[in-house]
CSV table of C-alpha atoms in Angstrom, one decimal:
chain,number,residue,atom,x,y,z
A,222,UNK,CA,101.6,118.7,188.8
A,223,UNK,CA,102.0,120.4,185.3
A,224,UNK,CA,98.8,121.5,184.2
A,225,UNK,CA,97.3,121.4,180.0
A,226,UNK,CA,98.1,124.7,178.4
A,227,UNK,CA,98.2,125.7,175.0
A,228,UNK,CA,96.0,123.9,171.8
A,229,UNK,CA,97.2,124.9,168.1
A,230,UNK,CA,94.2,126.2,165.2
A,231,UNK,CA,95.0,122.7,163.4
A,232,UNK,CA,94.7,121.0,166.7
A,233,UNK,CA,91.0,123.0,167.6
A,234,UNK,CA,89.9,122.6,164.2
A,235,UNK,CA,90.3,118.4,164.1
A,236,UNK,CA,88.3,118.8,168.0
A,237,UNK,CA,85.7,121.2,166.5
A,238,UNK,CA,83.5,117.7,165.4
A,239,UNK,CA,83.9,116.1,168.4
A,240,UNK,CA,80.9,115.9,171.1
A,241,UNK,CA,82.9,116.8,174.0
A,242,UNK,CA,84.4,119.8,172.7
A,243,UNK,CA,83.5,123.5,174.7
A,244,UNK,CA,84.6,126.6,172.7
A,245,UNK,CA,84.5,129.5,175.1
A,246,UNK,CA,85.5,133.4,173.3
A,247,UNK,CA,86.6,135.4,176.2
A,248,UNK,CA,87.6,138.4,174.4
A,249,UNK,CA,87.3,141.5,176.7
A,250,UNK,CA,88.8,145.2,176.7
A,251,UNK,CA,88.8,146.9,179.7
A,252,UNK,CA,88.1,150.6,178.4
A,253,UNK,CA,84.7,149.2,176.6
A,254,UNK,CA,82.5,146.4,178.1
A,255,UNK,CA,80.4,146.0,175.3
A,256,UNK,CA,82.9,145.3,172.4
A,257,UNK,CA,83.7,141.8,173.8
A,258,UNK,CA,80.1,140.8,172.5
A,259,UNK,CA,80.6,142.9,169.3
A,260,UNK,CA,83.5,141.1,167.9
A,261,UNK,CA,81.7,137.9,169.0
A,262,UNK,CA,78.9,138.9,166.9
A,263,UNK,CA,81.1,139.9,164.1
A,264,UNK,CA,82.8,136.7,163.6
A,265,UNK,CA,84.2,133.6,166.1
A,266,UNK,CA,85.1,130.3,165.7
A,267,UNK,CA,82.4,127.4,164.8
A,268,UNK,CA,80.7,126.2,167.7
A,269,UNK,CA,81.7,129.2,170.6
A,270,UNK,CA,80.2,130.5,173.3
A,271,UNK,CA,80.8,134.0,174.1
A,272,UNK,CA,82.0,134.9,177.9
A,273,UNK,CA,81.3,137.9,179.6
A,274,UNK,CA,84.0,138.5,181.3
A,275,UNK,CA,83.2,141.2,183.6
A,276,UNK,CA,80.0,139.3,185.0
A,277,UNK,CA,80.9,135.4,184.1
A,278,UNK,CA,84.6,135.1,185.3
A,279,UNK,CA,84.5,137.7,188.2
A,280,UNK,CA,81.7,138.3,190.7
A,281,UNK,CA,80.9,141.9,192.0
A,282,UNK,CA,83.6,144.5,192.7
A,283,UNK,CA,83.2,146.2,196.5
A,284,UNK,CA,85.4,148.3,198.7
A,285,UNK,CA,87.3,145.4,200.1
A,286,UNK,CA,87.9,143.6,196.3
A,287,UNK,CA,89.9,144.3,193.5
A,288,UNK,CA,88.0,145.0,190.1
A,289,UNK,CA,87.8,141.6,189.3
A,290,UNK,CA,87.2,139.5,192.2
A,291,UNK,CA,86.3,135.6,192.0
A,292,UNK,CA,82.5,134.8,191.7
A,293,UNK,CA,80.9,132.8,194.3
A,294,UNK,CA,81.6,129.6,194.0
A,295,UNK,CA,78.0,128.4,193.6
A,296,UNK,CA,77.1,130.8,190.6
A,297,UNK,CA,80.5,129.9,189.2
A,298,UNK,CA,78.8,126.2,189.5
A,299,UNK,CA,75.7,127.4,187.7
A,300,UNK,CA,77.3,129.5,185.0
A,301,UNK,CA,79.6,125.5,184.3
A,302,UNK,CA,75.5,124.3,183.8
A,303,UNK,CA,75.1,126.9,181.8
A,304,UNK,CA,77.5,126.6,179.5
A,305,UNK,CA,77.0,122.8,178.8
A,306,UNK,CA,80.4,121.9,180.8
A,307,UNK,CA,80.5,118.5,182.4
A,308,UNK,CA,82.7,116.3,183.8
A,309,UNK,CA,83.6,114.7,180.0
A,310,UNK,CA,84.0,118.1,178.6
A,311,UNK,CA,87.0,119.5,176.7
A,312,UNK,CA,87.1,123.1,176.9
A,313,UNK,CA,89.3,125.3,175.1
A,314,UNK,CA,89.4,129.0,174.9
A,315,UNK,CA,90.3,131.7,173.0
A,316,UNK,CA,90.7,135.4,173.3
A,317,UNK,CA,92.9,138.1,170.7
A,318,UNK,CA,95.4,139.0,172.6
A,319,UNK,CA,97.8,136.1,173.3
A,320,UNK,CA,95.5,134.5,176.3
A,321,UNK,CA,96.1,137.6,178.2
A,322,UNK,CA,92.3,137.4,179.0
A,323,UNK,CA,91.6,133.8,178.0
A,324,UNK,CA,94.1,132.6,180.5
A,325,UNK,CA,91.9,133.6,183.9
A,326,UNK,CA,88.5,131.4,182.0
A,327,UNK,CA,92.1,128.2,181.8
A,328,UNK,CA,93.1,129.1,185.3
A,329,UNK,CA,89.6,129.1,187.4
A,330,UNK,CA,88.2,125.9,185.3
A,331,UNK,CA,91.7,124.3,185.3
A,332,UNK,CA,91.6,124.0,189.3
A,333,UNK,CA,87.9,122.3,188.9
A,334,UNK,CA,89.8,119.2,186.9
A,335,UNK,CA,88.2,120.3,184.3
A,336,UNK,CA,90.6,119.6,180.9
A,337,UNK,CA,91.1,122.9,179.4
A,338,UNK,CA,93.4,124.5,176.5
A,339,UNK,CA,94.1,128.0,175.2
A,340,UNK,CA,94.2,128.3,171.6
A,341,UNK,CA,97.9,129.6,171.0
A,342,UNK,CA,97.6,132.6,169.0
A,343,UNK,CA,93.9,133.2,169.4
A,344,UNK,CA,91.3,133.8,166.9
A,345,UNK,CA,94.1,136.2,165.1
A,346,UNK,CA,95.7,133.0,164.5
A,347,UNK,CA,92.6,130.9,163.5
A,348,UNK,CA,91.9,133.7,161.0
A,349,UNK,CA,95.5,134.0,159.3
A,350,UNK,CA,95.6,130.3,159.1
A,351,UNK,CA,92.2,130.0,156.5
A,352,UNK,CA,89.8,128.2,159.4
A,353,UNK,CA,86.3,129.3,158.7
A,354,UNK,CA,84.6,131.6,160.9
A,355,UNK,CA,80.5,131.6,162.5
A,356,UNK,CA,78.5,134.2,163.2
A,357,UNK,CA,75.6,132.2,164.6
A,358,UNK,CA,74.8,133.1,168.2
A,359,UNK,CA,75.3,130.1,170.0
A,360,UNK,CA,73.4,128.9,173.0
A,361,UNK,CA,74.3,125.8,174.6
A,362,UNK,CA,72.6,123.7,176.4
A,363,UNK,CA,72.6,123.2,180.1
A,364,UNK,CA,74.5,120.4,180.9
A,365,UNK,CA,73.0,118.1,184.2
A,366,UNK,CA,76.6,117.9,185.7
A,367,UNK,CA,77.0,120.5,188.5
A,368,UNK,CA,80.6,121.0,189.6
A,369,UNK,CA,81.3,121.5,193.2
A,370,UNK,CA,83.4,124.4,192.6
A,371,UNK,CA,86.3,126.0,194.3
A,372,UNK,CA,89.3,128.2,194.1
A,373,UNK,CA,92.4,126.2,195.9
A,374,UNK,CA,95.0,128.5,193.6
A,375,UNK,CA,94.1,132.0,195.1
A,376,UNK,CA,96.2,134.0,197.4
A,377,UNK,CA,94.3,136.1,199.6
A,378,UNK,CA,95.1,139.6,200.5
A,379,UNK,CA,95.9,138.5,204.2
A,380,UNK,CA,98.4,135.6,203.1
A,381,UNK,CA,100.0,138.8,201.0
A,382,UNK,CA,100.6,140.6,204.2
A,383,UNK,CA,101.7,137.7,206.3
A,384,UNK,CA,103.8,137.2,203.4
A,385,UNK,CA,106.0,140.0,204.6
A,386,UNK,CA,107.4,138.2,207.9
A,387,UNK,CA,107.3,134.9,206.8
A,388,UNK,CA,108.9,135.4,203.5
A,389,UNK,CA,108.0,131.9,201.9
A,390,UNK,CA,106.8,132.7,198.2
A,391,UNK,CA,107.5,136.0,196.1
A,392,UNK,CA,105.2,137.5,194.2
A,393,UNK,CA,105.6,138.4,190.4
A,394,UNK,CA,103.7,141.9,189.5
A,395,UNK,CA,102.2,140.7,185.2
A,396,UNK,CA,101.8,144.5,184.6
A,397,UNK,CA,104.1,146.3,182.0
A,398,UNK,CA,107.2,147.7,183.2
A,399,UNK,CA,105.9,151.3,183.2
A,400,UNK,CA,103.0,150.7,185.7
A,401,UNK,CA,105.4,148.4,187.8
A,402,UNK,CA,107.4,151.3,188.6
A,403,UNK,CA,104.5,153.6,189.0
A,404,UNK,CA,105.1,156.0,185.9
A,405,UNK,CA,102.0,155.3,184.0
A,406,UNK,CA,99.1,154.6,186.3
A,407,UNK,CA,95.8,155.4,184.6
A,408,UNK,CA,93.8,152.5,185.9
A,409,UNK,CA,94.5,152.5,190.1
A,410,UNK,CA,94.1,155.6,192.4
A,411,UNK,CA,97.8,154.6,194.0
A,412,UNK,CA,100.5,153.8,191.9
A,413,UNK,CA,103.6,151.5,192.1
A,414,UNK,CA,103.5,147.6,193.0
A,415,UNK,CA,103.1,145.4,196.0
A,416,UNK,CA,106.6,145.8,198.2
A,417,UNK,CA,109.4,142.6,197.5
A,418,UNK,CA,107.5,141.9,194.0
A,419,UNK,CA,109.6,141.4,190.7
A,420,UNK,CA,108.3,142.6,187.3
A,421,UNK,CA,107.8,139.9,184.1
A,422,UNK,CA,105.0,141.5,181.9
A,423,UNK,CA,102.9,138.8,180.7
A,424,UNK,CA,103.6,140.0,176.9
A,425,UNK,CA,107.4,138.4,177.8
A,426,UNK,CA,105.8,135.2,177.3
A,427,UNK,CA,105.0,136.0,173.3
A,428,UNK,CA,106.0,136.7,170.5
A,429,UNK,CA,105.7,139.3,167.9
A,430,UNK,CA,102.3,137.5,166.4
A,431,UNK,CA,100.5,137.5,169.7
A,432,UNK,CA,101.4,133.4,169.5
A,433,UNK,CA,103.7,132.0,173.3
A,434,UNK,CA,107.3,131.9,172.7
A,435,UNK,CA,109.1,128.3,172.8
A,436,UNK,CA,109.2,125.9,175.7
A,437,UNK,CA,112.9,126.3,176.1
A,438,UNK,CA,113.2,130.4,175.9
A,439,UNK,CA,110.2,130.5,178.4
A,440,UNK,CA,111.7,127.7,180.5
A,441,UNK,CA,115.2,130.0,180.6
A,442,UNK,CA,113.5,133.3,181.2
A,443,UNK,CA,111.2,131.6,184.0
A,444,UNK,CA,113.9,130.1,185.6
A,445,UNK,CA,115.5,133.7,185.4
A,446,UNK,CA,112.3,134.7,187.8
A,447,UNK,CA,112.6,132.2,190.1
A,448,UNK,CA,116.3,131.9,190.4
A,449,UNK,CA,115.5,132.0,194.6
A,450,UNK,CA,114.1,128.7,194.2
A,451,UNK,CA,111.0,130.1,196.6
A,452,UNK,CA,107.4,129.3,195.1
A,453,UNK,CA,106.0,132.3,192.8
A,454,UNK,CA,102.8,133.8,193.7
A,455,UNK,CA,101.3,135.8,190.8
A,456,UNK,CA,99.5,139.0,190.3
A,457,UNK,CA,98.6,142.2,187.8
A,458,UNK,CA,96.1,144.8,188.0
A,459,UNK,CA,92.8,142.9,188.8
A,460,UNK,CA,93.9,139.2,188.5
A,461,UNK,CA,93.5,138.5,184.9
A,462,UNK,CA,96.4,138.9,183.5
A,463,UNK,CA,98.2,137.3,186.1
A,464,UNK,CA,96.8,134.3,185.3
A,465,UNK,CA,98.8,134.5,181.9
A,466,UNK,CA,102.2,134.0,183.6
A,467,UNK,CA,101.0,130.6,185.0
A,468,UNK,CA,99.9,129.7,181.8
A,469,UNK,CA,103.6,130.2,180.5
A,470,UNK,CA,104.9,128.9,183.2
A,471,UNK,CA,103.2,125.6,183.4
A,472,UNK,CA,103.9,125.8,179.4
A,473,UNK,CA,107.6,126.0,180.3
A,474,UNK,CA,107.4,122.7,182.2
A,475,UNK,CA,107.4,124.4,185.5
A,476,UNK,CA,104.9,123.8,187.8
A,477,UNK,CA,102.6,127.0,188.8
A,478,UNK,CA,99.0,127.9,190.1
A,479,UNK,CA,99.2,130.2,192.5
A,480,UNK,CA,97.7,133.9,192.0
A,481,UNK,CA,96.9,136.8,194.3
A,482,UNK,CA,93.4,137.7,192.4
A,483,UNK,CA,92.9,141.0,194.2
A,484,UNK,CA,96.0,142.3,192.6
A,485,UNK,CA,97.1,145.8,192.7
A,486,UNK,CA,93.6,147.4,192.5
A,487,UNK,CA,92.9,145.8,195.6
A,488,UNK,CA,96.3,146.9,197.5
A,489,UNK,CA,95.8,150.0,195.8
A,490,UNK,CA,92.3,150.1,198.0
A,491,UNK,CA,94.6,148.8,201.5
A,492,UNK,CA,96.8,152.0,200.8
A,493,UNK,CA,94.6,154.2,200.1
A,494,UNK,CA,92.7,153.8,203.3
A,495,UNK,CA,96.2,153.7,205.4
A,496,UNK,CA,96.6,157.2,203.8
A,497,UNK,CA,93.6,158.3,205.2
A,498,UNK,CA,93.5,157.0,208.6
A,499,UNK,CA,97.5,158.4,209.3
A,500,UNK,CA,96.4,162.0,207.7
């Protein structure tokens, strides 16, 4: 089942009236925590509610996680309330850098049935094209509809491992090229990637203005990536990113959801500990 993916500025703006309509900005850089909620304040689009990231679309990072685990299902339910989100709701979000970050808030409501879009292009896009920008801090209100929430599309860390004797998906690494091949790690003690996985950097699926590439390109590159014809099971540095690749994919025409959310930081965690145990 191909799921909805991408939502043009015209498109968003026409929706912007409409009752239904749920702007989320998930813009998030991983080196500062706090400038998500300053560029939010410094101008979004009409009507949207800013995401914390780190705390709204992950839950708490232990020992055993990656950095951005899943949050329980049940707050995951609340935060839904919380943002008005209910079973009419159209949702469509946004980040600045090409849905790298905006693709995990698509990915975990997509697999609620919710109907959710990523704005193609972002709010660079929304901003080149003339569409007017808020800076009103916007609070919705709670909707009454509570979603019972879960998380069908994740690969855990054990189906990783048995992965290696049963051999029935393979697992794309979303990282850049460099940090695939362990020659620019500054994020992960261990570096490398997860043994049997190929490489396609998420920022394959764009273009030069942050904006997805077309249907037909990313359908021949995809189909480049899965030439085995075995399922793809996705995964980056902390399962964010990841989730970008589906995106494309299910952009393509090419059906995709799955995605190992502990990602390298967690297998970095795994080898770490096997070092420690055999020295």
């Amino acid at each position: 089942m191909l799921l909805q993916t991408l939502i043009s500025v015209q498109a968003l703006n026409d929706a912007l009236e409409q009752e239904n309509t749920v702007i989320l900005d998930c813009r998030f850089y991983l080196v500062d925590h706090k400038k998500g909620r300053y560029e939010y304040e410094k101008g979004h689009v009409p009507k949207a509610i800013f995401v914390d990231v780190h705390h709204e679309l992950a839950g708490k990072e232990t020992e055993l996680t990656g950095r951005h685990p899943l949050p329980e299902q049940e707050d995951f339910a609340d935060q839904l309330q919380r943002w008005g989100i209910d079973q009419h709701s159209r949702v469509i979000v946004y980040d600045d850098m090409g849905g790298a970050i905006a693709a995990r808030a698509w990915w975990m409501l997509s697999q609620q049935g919710i109907e959710t879009y990523v704005l193609n292009g972002g709010i660079n896009a929304w901003q080149q094209q003339g569409f007017p920008i808020s800076m009103d801090n916007v609070i919705p209100e709670r909707s009454f509809y509570r979603y019972q929430v879960s998380f069908p599309w994740q690969i855990t860390e054990q189906k990783i491992v048995e992965n290696f004797e049963l051999d029935s998906f393979v697992l794309v690494d979303a990282r850049a090229k460099d940090r695939y091949q362990g020659e620019n790690e500054t994020i992960d003690p261990v570096a490398g990637h997860i043994p049997g996985a190929v490489n396609r950097p998420f920022s394959d699926n764009l273009i030069e203005t942050g904006e997805f590439k077309t249907k037909e390109d990313l359908l021949r590159e995809w189909n480049d990536v899965a030439s085995s014809g075995e399922p793809l099971v996705h995964y980056c540095g902390s399962g964010i990113t990841s989730c970008h690749n589906v995106l494309a994919m299910n952009y393509a025409g090419l059906s995709a959801s799955k995605v190992y959310v502990g990602s390298w930081s967690q297998w970095a965690k795994r080898m770490l500990k096997a070092a420690n145990i055999t020295s």
